[in-house]
């Protein structure tokens, strides 16, 4: 059993709350410091005039992984966090007029402007994808992702799957599916990565397998209910949560963590620290020059970043006729790099989410919530996102959406890369921190060379998604307790 008695956690997202809940449950004194006035990070929600908007994460995938996290902090997830399945995940409209709708399970409807799709062949192709990739997803979620990254474990458990990982999503979908419109719609599910199919690693196909096997979900009350439940578990075991408490420095003496320097509190003495902000901030900003491990500091400086995001959120008084949670107007798969062309001259390829299709209660009676991420320039520094620039993009997004639906706008909210950086502490506004192209062994490790310092959150393996980020907090806490 560790001799550590007091632990500081930097960041109140799901990784920090999961780590804090487990450590507090094990009897350690936990102090969690969150720079903002509320907890949740990228999994929080914000109420504007009775409309509930997401601050980041749009839905929950891999619910069994979240169930495991909840159990480790002493919660029964189905009791404290009811989930509602998104039974109509996505509708895609192609330039030729074809429409592809993904329903519950393997239910895929293809409406052709000309001709028909062979439903028997499509079902065979879907089953072939699942047979090829579902064992990989099971291995990852039940074995690999719930342990610290180990090449020995990966090779011992997954060596037979390694040949599948070569190539790209475009290669894989081209090989597996015969219909161009189906390929385009499937590729569209994965555009959240910020990369076109030709640049996404083949392994990203697991996002489709997750959709067709487990499905996607929304917690009743919205995504913010996830950190709310985790925070209650931590507090119930004596943990302390400090908001408006930005950490300025990790204090290291003689190669070991000694505490944190916190705004308004000075130096707080601690035996150990788990940082859940990005590794780029931990090793590039929070450690003194002499204390930062050379290799991790170099990783922080050279880290390939994910795309930055611009969010337009509308609260409508009217209920729109949205067929699915996500509605996309997309080009064929080979042209989907165009989706990321900045919308300086207007939004060409409209993509938006309507969470009120699944959870009408996120809006006042008869209303709707719409969330869009129009493509923007990625080369701008965060300081360049002025109010006039944001207003111009908002106008283009609303104009594009207004061509599809009548809009009676009650409230609107814009979040630019500047807000993602300053308010959510996302390094340079990069929504995933590290690019999805980065191999797992180039993520930041849970254990660091500094005694008593551990890393969790989105830039650590296992990385992306709410459940996996929360799992990274559990892994960091377990590493701390084992040392």
Short mmCIF file of C-alpha atoms in Angstrom, two decimals:
data_model
loop_
_atom_site.label_atom_id
_atom_site.label_comp_id
_atom_site.label_asym_id
_atom_site.label_seq_id
_atom_site.Cartn_x
_atom_site.Cartn_y
_atom_site.Cartn_z
CA UNK A 1 0.00 0.00 0.00
CA UNK A 2 1.28 3.46 -0.92
CA UNK A 3 2.68 5.73 1.80
CA UNK A 4 1.07 8.70 0.08
CA UNK A 5 -1.58 10.36 2.21
CA UNK A 6 -2.54 13.57 0.39
CA UNK A 7 -3.09 13.95 -3.34
CA UNK A 8 -3.70 17.00 -5.49
CA UNK A 9 -5.57 16.66 -8.76
CA UNK A 10 -5.24 19.29 -11.47
CA UNK A 11 -8.46 19.57 -13.45
CA UNK A 12 -12.09 18.73 -12.73
CA UNK A 13 -13.03 16.86 -15.89
CA UNK A 14 -14.08 13.22 -15.90
CA UNK A 15 -10.47 11.99 -15.62
CA UNK A 16 -9.78 14.06 -12.52
CA UNK A 17 -13.12 13.26 -10.91
CA UNK A 18 -12.70 9.52 -11.55
CA UNK A 19 -9.18 9.54 -10.11
CA UNK A 20 -10.30 11.59 -7.13
CA UNK A 21 -13.28 9.36 -6.46
CA UNK A 22 -11.18 6.20 -6.42
CA UNK A 23 -8.44 7.69 -4.24
CA UNK A 24 -10.91 9.21 -1.78
CA UNK A 25 -12.74 5.90 -1.56
CA UNK A 26 -9.41 4.26 -0.67
CA UNK A 27 -8.94 6.66 2.22
CA UNK A 28 -6.53 9.22 0.78
CA UNK A 29 -7.01 12.93 1.33
CA UNK A 30 -7.87 14.35 -2.09
CA UNK A 31 -7.88 18.00 -3.16
CA UNK A 32 -9.12 18.65 -6.68
CA UNK A 33 -8.34 22.05 -8.19
CA UNK A 34 -10.43 23.30 -11.12
CA UNK A 35 -9.61 26.59 -12.81
CA UNK A 36 -13.21 27.28 -13.83
CA UNK A 37 -16.24 27.99 -11.70
CA UNK A 38 -17.74 24.56 -12.37
CA UNK A 39 -16.56 21.00 -12.79
CA UNK A 40 -16.92 18.79 -15.85
CA UNK A 41 -14.39 20.19 -18.31
CA UNK A 42 -15.22 19.02 -21.83
CA UNK A 43 -18.08 16.90 -20.50
CA UNK A 44 -19.90 19.80 -18.84
CA UNK A 45 -23.07 21.49 -20.01
CA UNK A 46 -24.21 25.09 -19.85
CA UNK A 47 -27.78 26.35 -19.46
CA UNK A 48 -28.67 29.45 -21.45
CA UNK A 49 -32.25 30.64 -21.07
CA UNK A 50 -33.56 27.16 -20.34
CA UNK A 51 -31.62 25.47 -23.17
CA UNK A 52 -28.92 22.95 -22.22
CA UNK A 53 -25.83 23.15 -24.43
CA UNK A 54 -22.80 20.86 -24.45
CA UNK A 55 -19.46 22.40 -23.56
CA UNK A 56 -17.63 19.70 -25.51
CA UNK A 57 -18.59 16.02 -25.62
CA UNK A 58 -21.71 15.40 -27.70
CA UNK A 59 -22.67 11.85 -26.69
CA UNK A 60 -21.50 8.83 -24.73
CA UNK A 61 -19.91 5.80 -26.37
CA UNK A 62 -18.60 2.61 -24.73
CA UNK A 63 -21.06 2.64 -21.82
CA UNK A 64 -19.66 -0.58 -20.33
CA UNK A 65 -16.33 1.18 -19.80
CA UNK A 66 -18.12 3.96 -17.96
CA UNK A 67 -19.96 1.35 -15.88
CA UNK A 68 -16.58 -0.01 -14.79
CA UNK A 69 -15.37 3.48 -13.81
CA UNK A 70 -18.51 4.13 -11.80
CA UNK A 71 -18.17 0.81 -9.99
CA UNK A 72 -14.60 1.66 -9.00
CA UNK A 73 -15.71 4.90 -7.35
CA UNK A 74 -18.59 3.12 -5.59
CA UNK A 75 -21.49 3.99 -7.88
CA UNK A 76 -24.06 1.85 -9.65
CA UNK A 77 -24.20 3.61 -12.99
CA UNK A 78 -27.73 2.52 -14.06
CA UNK A 79 -29.16 3.81 -10.77
CA UNK A 80 -27.40 7.17 -10.58
CA UNK A 81 -27.02 7.91 -14.30
CA UNK A 82 -29.87 6.64 -16.51
CA UNK A 83 -28.93 6.63 -20.19
CA UNK A 84 -31.17 7.10 -23.20
CA UNK A 85 -30.03 5.40 -26.38
CA UNK A 86 -29.74 7.47 -29.55
CA UNK A 87 -31.89 5.21 -31.71
CA UNK A 88 -31.50 7.43 -34.79
CA UNK A 89 -27.80 8.32 -34.77
CA UNK A 90 -27.26 9.87 -38.21
CA UNK A 91 -28.84 10.78 -41.54
CA UNK A 92 -26.59 11.65 -44.49
CA UNK A 93 -27.69 13.33 -47.70
CA UNK A 94 -25.38 13.07 -50.72
CA UNK A 95 -25.13 15.51 -53.66
CA UNK A 96 -26.83 12.97 -55.96
CA UNK A 97 -29.89 12.99 -53.71
CA UNK A 98 -29.22 9.67 -52.03
CA UNK A 99 -30.06 9.53 -48.33
CA UNK A 100 -28.53 7.06 -45.86
CA UNK A 101 -29.95 6.71 -42.35
CA UNK A 102 -28.38 4.74 -39.52
CA UNK A 103 -30.88 3.38 -37.03
CA UNK A 104 -30.64 1.12 -34.00
CA UNK A 105 -28.19 -1.76 -34.29
CA UNK A 106 -27.35 -2.75 -37.86
CA UNK A 107 -30.45 -1.10 -39.30
CA UNK A 108 -29.31 0.99 -42.28
CA UNK A 109 -31.82 2.56 -44.68
CA UNK A 110 -30.67 3.71 -48.11
CA UNK A 111 -33.01 5.84 -50.22
CA UNK A 112 -31.66 6.08 -53.76
CA UNK A 113 -32.59 8.88 -56.15
CA UNK A 114 -31.91 6.43 -58.97
CA UNK A 115 -31.99 2.66 -58.61
CA UNK A 116 -31.91 0.72 -55.36
CA UNK A 117 -29.33 -0.75 -53.05
CA UNK A 118 -29.13 -4.50 -52.66
CA UNK A 119 -30.16 -4.83 -49.02
CA UNK A 120 -28.94 -8.42 -48.74
CA UNK A 121 -25.48 -7.44 -49.98
CA UNK A 122 -25.37 -4.43 -47.64
CA UNK A 123 -26.29 -6.62 -44.68
CA UNK A 124 -23.52 -9.07 -45.63
CA UNK A 125 -21.03 -6.20 -45.85
CA UNK A 126 -22.05 -4.81 -42.47
CA UNK A 127 -21.73 -8.25 -40.92
CA UNK A 128 -18.31 -8.68 -42.53
CA UNK A 129 -17.12 -5.41 -40.98
CA UNK A 130 -18.40 -6.47 -37.58
CA UNK A 131 -16.82 -9.91 -37.82
CA UNK A 132 -13.51 -8.34 -38.77
CA UNK A 133 -13.41 -5.54 -36.21
CA UNK A 134 -15.73 -6.41 -33.30
CA UNK A 135 -13.15 -8.80 -31.78
CA UNK A 136 -10.65 -5.92 -31.81
CA UNK A 137 -13.09 -3.63 -30.01
CA UNK A 138 -13.82 -6.33 -27.43
CA UNK A 139 -10.10 -6.88 -26.85
CA UNK A 140 -9.48 -3.17 -26.40
CA UNK A 141 -12.39 -2.36 -24.11
CA UNK A 142 -12.20 -5.52 -21.99
CA UNK A 143 -8.42 -5.91 -21.77
CA UNK A 144 -6.01 -3.44 -23.39
CA UNK A 145 -7.67 -0.12 -22.50
CA UNK A 146 -8.33 -1.00 -18.87
CA UNK A 147 -4.62 -1.53 -18.15
CA UNK A 148 -1.61 0.75 -18.57
CA UNK A 149 -0.19 0.56 -22.08
CA UNK A 150 2.07 -2.47 -22.39
CA UNK A 151 3.59 -3.66 -25.64
CA UNK A 152 3.87 -7.12 -24.13
CA UNK A 153 0.14 -7.21 -23.42
CA UNK A 154 -0.74 -5.84 -26.86
CA UNK A 155 1.45 -8.40 -28.62
CA UNK A 156 0.39 -11.31 -26.43
CA UNK A 157 -3.34 -10.57 -26.68
CA UNK A 158 -3.67 -8.93 -30.06
CA UNK A 159 -0.90 -10.11 -32.37
CA UNK A 160 -3.37 -11.76 -34.75
CA UNK A 161 -5.16 -8.43 -35.27
CA UNK A 162 -2.07 -6.32 -36.02
CA UNK A 163 -2.25 -6.76 -39.83
CA UNK A 164 -5.66 -5.01 -39.78
CA UNK A 165 -4.15 -1.77 -38.55
CA UNK A 166 -2.30 -0.92 -41.75
CA UNK A 167 -3.84 1.53 -44.18
CA UNK A 168 -6.56 4.09 -43.67
CA UNK A 169 -10.30 4.30 -43.06
CA UNK A 170 -10.73 5.09 -46.75
CA UNK A 171 -8.89 1.90 -47.68
CA UNK A 172 -10.97 -0.16 -45.28
CA UNK A 173 -14.36 1.20 -46.35
CA UNK A 174 -13.44 0.91 -50.01
CA UNK A 175 -12.60 -2.74 -49.45
CA UNK A 176 -15.62 -3.59 -47.30
CA UNK A 177 -18.52 -1.74 -48.99
CA UNK A 178 -19.66 -1.67 -52.59
CA UNK A 179 -22.07 1.30 -52.55
CA UNK A 180 -20.57 4.79 -52.83
CA UNK A 181 -23.33 6.46 -50.81
CA UNK A 182 -23.04 3.95 -47.98
CA UNK A 183 -19.27 4.47 -47.91
CA UNK A 184 -19.73 8.24 -47.75
CA UNK A 185 -22.22 7.99 -44.88
CA UNK A 186 -20.03 5.59 -42.91
CA UNK A 187 -17.01 7.83 -43.39
CA UNK A 188 -19.11 10.78 -42.24
CA UNK A 189 -19.60 9.21 -38.81
CA UNK A 190 -15.85 9.47 -38.27
CA UNK A 191 -15.34 13.07 -39.37
CA UNK A 192 -15.41 14.10 -35.70
CA UNK A 193 -11.69 13.25 -35.77
CA UNK A 194 -11.04 16.37 -37.82
CA UNK A 195 -9.38 14.26 -40.51
CA UNK A 196 -10.64 13.09 -43.93
CA UNK A 197 -10.96 9.31 -44.38
CA UNK A 198 -7.73 9.09 -46.38
CA UNK A 199 -5.78 10.34 -43.34
CA UNK A 200 -7.56 8.45 -40.58
CA UNK A 201 -5.80 5.30 -39.37
CA UNK A 202 -7.74 2.14 -40.24
CA UNK A 203 -8.24 1.53 -36.53
CA UNK A 204 -10.67 4.48 -36.45
CA UNK A 205 -13.21 2.10 -38.04
CA UNK A 206 -13.76 0.96 -34.45
CA UNK A 207 -15.90 4.07 -34.08
CA UNK A 208 -18.34 2.53 -36.53
CA UNK A 209 -18.21 -0.83 -34.77
CA UNK A 210 -19.03 0.94 -31.51
CA UNK A 211 -22.01 2.63 -33.13
CA UNK A 212 -23.38 -0.60 -34.60
CA UNK A 213 -22.72 -2.79 -31.56
CA UNK A 214 -23.14 -0.82 -28.33
CA UNK A 215 -24.64 2.33 -29.82
CA UNK A 216 -24.37 5.94 -28.67
CA UNK A 217 -26.20 7.38 -25.65
CA UNK A 218 -27.17 10.58 -23.87
CA UNK A 219 -27.49 10.72 -20.08
CA UNK A 220 -30.90 11.91 -18.96
CA UNK A 221 -30.42 15.58 -18.20
CA UNK A 222 -27.49 15.91 -20.60
CA UNK A 223 -23.77 15.11 -20.67
CA UNK A 224 -23.10 17.24 -17.60
CA UNK A 225 -24.79 14.60 -15.46
CA UNK A 226 -21.71 12.36 -15.86
CA UNK A 227 -19.26 14.65 -14.00
CA UNK A 228 -22.03 15.60 -11.57
CA UNK A 229 -22.40 11.95 -10.51
CA UNK A 230 -18.63 11.43 -10.28
CA UNK A 231 -18.24 14.56 -8.16
CA UNK A 232 -20.89 13.36 -5.71
CA UNK A 233 -19.00 10.09 -5.29
CA UNK A 234 -15.76 11.91 -4.58
CA UNK A 235 -17.35 14.27 -2.08
CA UNK A 236 -19.15 11.41 -0.34
CA UNK A 237 -15.77 9.86 0.49
CA UNK A 238 -14.28 13.06 1.89
CA UNK A 239 -12.63 14.48 -1.22
CA UNK A 240 -12.56 18.24 -1.65
CA UNK A 241 -13.30 20.12 -4.86
CA UNK A 242 -11.95 23.65 -5.24
CA UNK A 243 -13.30 25.67 -8.17
CA UNK A 244 -11.87 28.99 -9.38
CA UNK A 245 -8.54 27.50 -8.32
CA UNK A 246 -6.11 27.64 -11.22
CA UNK A 247 -2.86 25.75 -10.69
CA UNK A 248 0.16 27.83 -11.70
CA UNK A 249 2.96 25.42 -10.89
CA UNK A 250 3.73 21.88 -9.80
CA UNK A 251 6.23 22.18 -6.97
CA UNK A 252 9.10 19.67 -7.15
CA UNK A 253 11.91 19.33 -4.64
CA UNK A 254 14.79 16.88 -4.95
CA UNK A 255 13.07 15.03 -7.77
CA UNK A 256 9.79 14.52 -5.95
CA UNK A 257 6.46 16.34 -5.98
CA UNK A 258 6.02 18.56 -2.93
CA UNK A 259 2.79 20.34 -3.75
CA UNK A 260 1.00 22.78 -6.02
CA UNK A 261 1.06 26.53 -6.35
CA UNK A 262 -2.60 27.53 -6.64
CA UNK A 263 -4.08 30.93 -7.42
CA UNK A 264 -5.30 32.59 -4.24
CA UNK A 265 -3.97 29.78 -2.02
CA UNK A 266 -0.22 29.94 -2.47
CA UNK A 267 1.68 26.69 -2.13
CA UNK A 268 -0.40 23.69 -1.06
CA UNK A 269 1.72 20.87 0.40
CA UNK A 270 0.87 17.45 -1.08
CA UNK A 271 2.44 14.00 -1.27
CA UNK A 272 1.49 13.38 -4.90
CA UNK A 273 -0.20 15.04 -7.88
CA UNK A 274 -2.29 13.75 -10.78
CA UNK A 275 -2.44 16.22 -13.66
CA UNK A 276 -5.40 15.79 -15.98
CA UNK A 277 -4.69 18.83 -18.13
CA UNK A 278 -2.89 18.03 -21.36
CA UNK A 279 0.64 16.68 -21.27
CA UNK A 280 1.65 19.75 -23.28
CA UNK A 281 0.61 21.96 -20.36
CA UNK A 282 1.92 19.66 -17.63
CA UNK A 283 5.42 19.32 -19.07
CA UNK A 284 5.57 22.56 -20.99
CA UNK A 285 4.06 25.09 -18.58
CA UNK A 286 3.39 23.77 -15.08
CA UNK A 287 6.86 22.46 -14.30
CA UNK A 288 9.91 24.62 -13.79
CA UNK A 289 12.49 24.34 -16.55
CA UNK A 290 14.90 22.38 -14.37
CA UNK A 291 12.23 19.93 -13.21
CA UNK A 292 10.61 19.00 -16.54
CA UNK A 293 11.83 15.56 -17.75
CA UNK A 294 13.72 16.17 -20.98
CA UNK A 295 11.97 13.50 -23.03
CA UNK A 296 8.46 14.50 -21.95
CA UNK A 297 9.24 18.17 -22.45
CA UNK A 298 10.36 17.40 -25.99
CA UNK A 299 7.15 15.41 -26.54
CA UNK A 300 5.16 18.43 -25.34
CA UNK A 301 7.01 20.75 -27.72
CA UNK A 302 6.71 18.48 -30.75
CA UNK A 303 3.23 17.04 -30.14
CA UNK A 304 1.09 16.94 -33.30
CA UNK A 305 -2.15 18.64 -32.31
CA UNK A 306 -5.71 17.79 -33.24
CA UNK A 307 -7.92 20.28 -35.03
CA UNK A 308 -9.36 23.29 -33.25
CA UNK A 309 -13.12 23.68 -33.16
CA UNK A 310 -15.68 26.42 -33.54
CA UNK A 311 -19.08 25.70 -32.03
CA UNK A 312 -22.37 27.35 -32.93
CA UNK A 313 -25.25 26.44 -30.62
CA UNK A 314 -28.82 27.58 -31.11
CA UNK A 315 -31.82 27.36 -28.82
CA UNK A 316 -34.96 27.41 -30.96
CA UNK A 317 -38.51 28.13 -29.86
CA UNK A 318 -39.74 25.78 -32.60
CA UNK A 319 -39.31 22.02 -32.93
CA UNK A 320 -37.40 21.25 -36.13
CA UNK A 321 -38.11 18.25 -38.31
CA UNK A 322 -34.74 16.56 -37.73
CA UNK A 323 -34.76 12.85 -38.61
CA UNK A 324 -31.71 11.92 -36.53
CA UNK A 325 -29.40 13.08 -33.78
CA UNK A 326 -26.87 14.08 -36.43
CA UNK A 327 -27.80 15.35 -39.87
CA UNK A 328 -25.13 15.66 -42.57
CA UNK A 329 -24.91 16.94 -46.12
CA UNK A 330 -21.70 15.35 -47.37
CA UNK A 331 -19.75 14.78 -50.57
CA UNK A 332 -18.57 11.30 -51.63
CA UNK A 333 -15.91 9.76 -49.40
CA UNK A 334 -13.02 10.65 -51.73
CA UNK A 335 -13.94 14.34 -51.52
CA UNK A 336 -14.60 14.62 -47.79
CA UNK A 337 -11.48 16.67 -47.17
CA UNK A 338 -13.69 19.49 -48.52
CA UNK A 339 -15.78 19.29 -45.33
CA UNK A 340 -12.87 20.95 -43.50
CA UNK A 341 -12.49 23.86 -45.94
CA UNK A 342 -12.93 27.07 -43.91
CA UNK A 343 -16.39 28.57 -44.33
CA UNK A 344 -15.14 32.06 -45.24
CA UNK A 345 -17.55 32.16 -48.18
CA UNK A 346 -20.33 30.21 -46.48
CA UNK A 347 -20.94 26.70 -45.17
CA UNK A 348 -20.85 24.34 -48.16
CA UNK A 349 -21.24 21.01 -46.34
CA UNK A 350 -23.73 21.36 -43.52
CA UNK A 351 -23.31 19.08 -40.49
CA UNK A 352 -25.27 19.59 -37.27
CA UNK A 353 -26.58 17.75 -34.22
CA UNK A 354 -30.04 17.97 -32.67
CA UNK A 355 -29.78 16.37 -29.21
CA UNK A 356 -33.43 17.22 -28.54
CA UNK A 357 -34.38 14.44 -30.97
CA UNK A 358 -33.36 12.06 -28.18
CA UNK A 359 -33.78 14.35 -25.15
CA UNK A 360 -36.57 16.88 -25.81
CA UNK A 361 -36.20 18.10 -22.22
CA UNK A 362 -32.93 19.84 -23.12
CA UNK A 363 -35.11 22.67 -24.46
CA UNK A 364 -38.30 24.33 -23.20
CA UNK A 365 -41.51 22.68 -24.37
CA UNK A 366 -41.80 22.74 -28.16
CA UNK A 367 -38.21 23.94 -28.63
CA UNK A 368 -35.02 22.49 -30.08
CA UNK A 369 -31.28 22.57 -29.47
CA UNK A 370 -29.00 22.66 -32.51
CA UNK A 371 -25.21 22.31 -32.29
CA UNK A 372 -22.93 22.89 -35.27
CA UNK A 373 -19.17 22.86 -35.80
CA UNK A 374 -18.60 24.85 -39.00
CA UNK A 375 -15.08 24.46 -40.44
CA UNK A 376 -12.71 27.31 -39.64
CA UNK A 377 -9.11 28.24 -40.32
CA UNK A 378 -6.73 26.15 -38.26
CA UNK A 379 -3.68 28.37 -38.67
CA UNK A 380 -5.00 31.27 -36.60
CA UNK A 381 -3.60 31.87 -33.10
CA UNK A 382 -6.30 31.74 -30.43
CA UNK A 383 -5.96 35.49 -29.83
CA UNK A 384 -7.15 36.16 -33.38
CA UNK A 385 -10.68 34.99 -32.60
CA UNK A 386 -12.27 38.42 -32.16
CA UNK A 387 -15.96 39.08 -31.66
CA UNK A 388 -16.43 40.32 -35.26
CA UNK A 389 -14.76 37.19 -36.64
CA UNK A 390 -17.00 34.98 -34.49
CA UNK A 391 -20.12 36.93 -35.47
CA UNK A 392 -19.32 36.49 -39.17
CA UNK A 393 -19.03 32.70 -38.86
CA UNK A 394 -22.21 32.56 -36.76
CA UNK A 395 -24.09 34.40 -39.51
CA UNK A 396 -22.84 31.97 -42.18
CA UNK A 397 -23.78 28.96 -40.08
CA UNK A 398 -27.27 30.26 -39.34
CA UNK A 399 -27.81 31.11 -43.01
CA UNK A 400 -26.85 27.56 -44.04
CA UNK A 401 -29.09 25.96 -41.43
CA UNK A 402 -31.94 28.28 -42.37
CA UNK A 403 -31.95 26.77 -45.85
CA UNK A 404 -32.97 23.44 -44.28
CA UNK A 405 -35.16 24.35 -41.31
CA UNK A 406 -37.31 27.28 -40.17
CA UNK A 407 -35.43 28.92 -37.30
CA UNK A 408 -37.10 30.79 -34.45
CA UNK A 409 -33.96 31.54 -32.47
CA UNK A 410 -34.43 32.24 -28.77
CA UNK A 411 -30.78 32.07 -27.65
CA UNK A 412 -27.45 31.51 -29.34
CA UNK A 413 -23.99 30.63 -28.09
CA UNK A 414 -20.65 30.70 -29.90
CA UNK A 415 -17.51 28.99 -28.63
CA UNK A 416 -14.36 29.68 -30.63
CA UNK A 417 -10.88 28.16 -30.27
CA UNK A 418 -10.15 31.10 -27.96
CA UNK A 419 -12.85 29.99 -25.49
CA UNK A 420 -11.88 26.34 -25.82
CA UNK A 421 -8.33 27.37 -24.91
CA UNK A 422 -9.00 29.93 -22.19
CA UNK A 423 -12.15 28.49 -20.59
CA UNK A 424 -11.68 24.74 -21.07
CA UNK A 425 -7.88 24.89 -20.93
CA UNK A 426 -7.49 22.97 -24.19
CA UNK A 427 -3.93 23.50 -25.36
CA UNK A 428 -4.05 26.00 -28.27
CA UNK A 429 -7.73 25.18 -28.59
CA UNK A 430 -7.03 21.65 -29.90
CA UNK A 431 -10.19 19.71 -29.06
CA UNK A 432 -8.47 16.35 -28.56
CA UNK A 433 -5.05 17.64 -27.58
CA UNK A 434 -3.07 15.14 -29.63
CA UNK A 435 -4.04 14.43 -33.21
CA UNK A 436 -5.94 11.16 -33.82
CA UNK A 437 -3.06 10.30 -36.15
CA UNK A 438 -0.70 9.97 -33.17
CA UNK A 439 0.10 6.35 -32.31
CA UNK A 440 -0.81 5.20 -28.77
CA UNK A 441 2.84 4.76 -27.78
CA UNK A 442 3.40 8.48 -28.45
CA UNK A 443 0.79 9.50 -25.88
CA UNK A 444 1.90 10.68 -22.46
CA UNK A 445 2.28 7.91 -19.86
CA UNK A 446 0.38 7.71 -16.57
CA UNK A 447 3.65 7.35 -14.62
CA UNK A 448 6.26 10.09 -15.02
CA UNK A 449 9.96 10.19 -14.10
CA UNK A 450 9.13 12.63 -11.29
CA UNK A 451 8.27 10.72 -8.15
CA UNK A 452 4.71 11.43 -7.08
CA UNK A 453 3.62 12.96 -10.41
CA UNK A 454 1.10 11.14 -12.60
CA UNK A 455 -0.65 12.13 -15.83
CA UNK A 456 -4.22 11.41 -16.93
CA UNK A 457 -6.73 12.89 -19.33
CA UNK A 458 -7.11 13.20 -23.08
CA UNK A 459 -3.40 13.16 -24.00
CA UNK A 460 -2.72 9.88 -22.22
CA UNK A 461 -3.41 6.40 -23.44
CA UNK A 462 -6.24 5.34 -23.79
CA UNK A 463 -7.17 8.82 -24.97
CA UNK A 464 -10.38 9.92 -26.67
CA UNK A 465 -14.03 9.73 -25.57
CA UNK A 466 -15.63 10.32 -22.19
CA UNK A 467 -15.44 6.73 -20.93
CA UNK A 468 -11.85 6.29 -22.02
CA UNK A 469 -10.74 9.62 -20.51
CA UNK A 470 -12.41 8.64 -17.24
CA UNK A 471 -10.62 5.30 -17.43
CA UNK A 472 -7.30 7.12 -17.79
CA UNK A 473 -8.01 8.78 -14.43
CA UNK A 474 -8.59 5.38 -12.87
CA UNK A 475 -5.33 4.07 -14.35
CA UNK A 476 -3.37 7.04 -12.98
CA UNK A 477 -4.93 6.57 -9.52
CA UNK A 478 -4.11 2.86 -9.57
CA UNK A 479 -0.51 3.61 -10.55
CA UNK A 480 -0.25 6.06 -7.65
CA UNK A 481 -1.58 3.54 -5.16
CA UNK A 482 0.76 0.83 -6.45
CA UNK A 483 3.92 2.97 -6.01
#
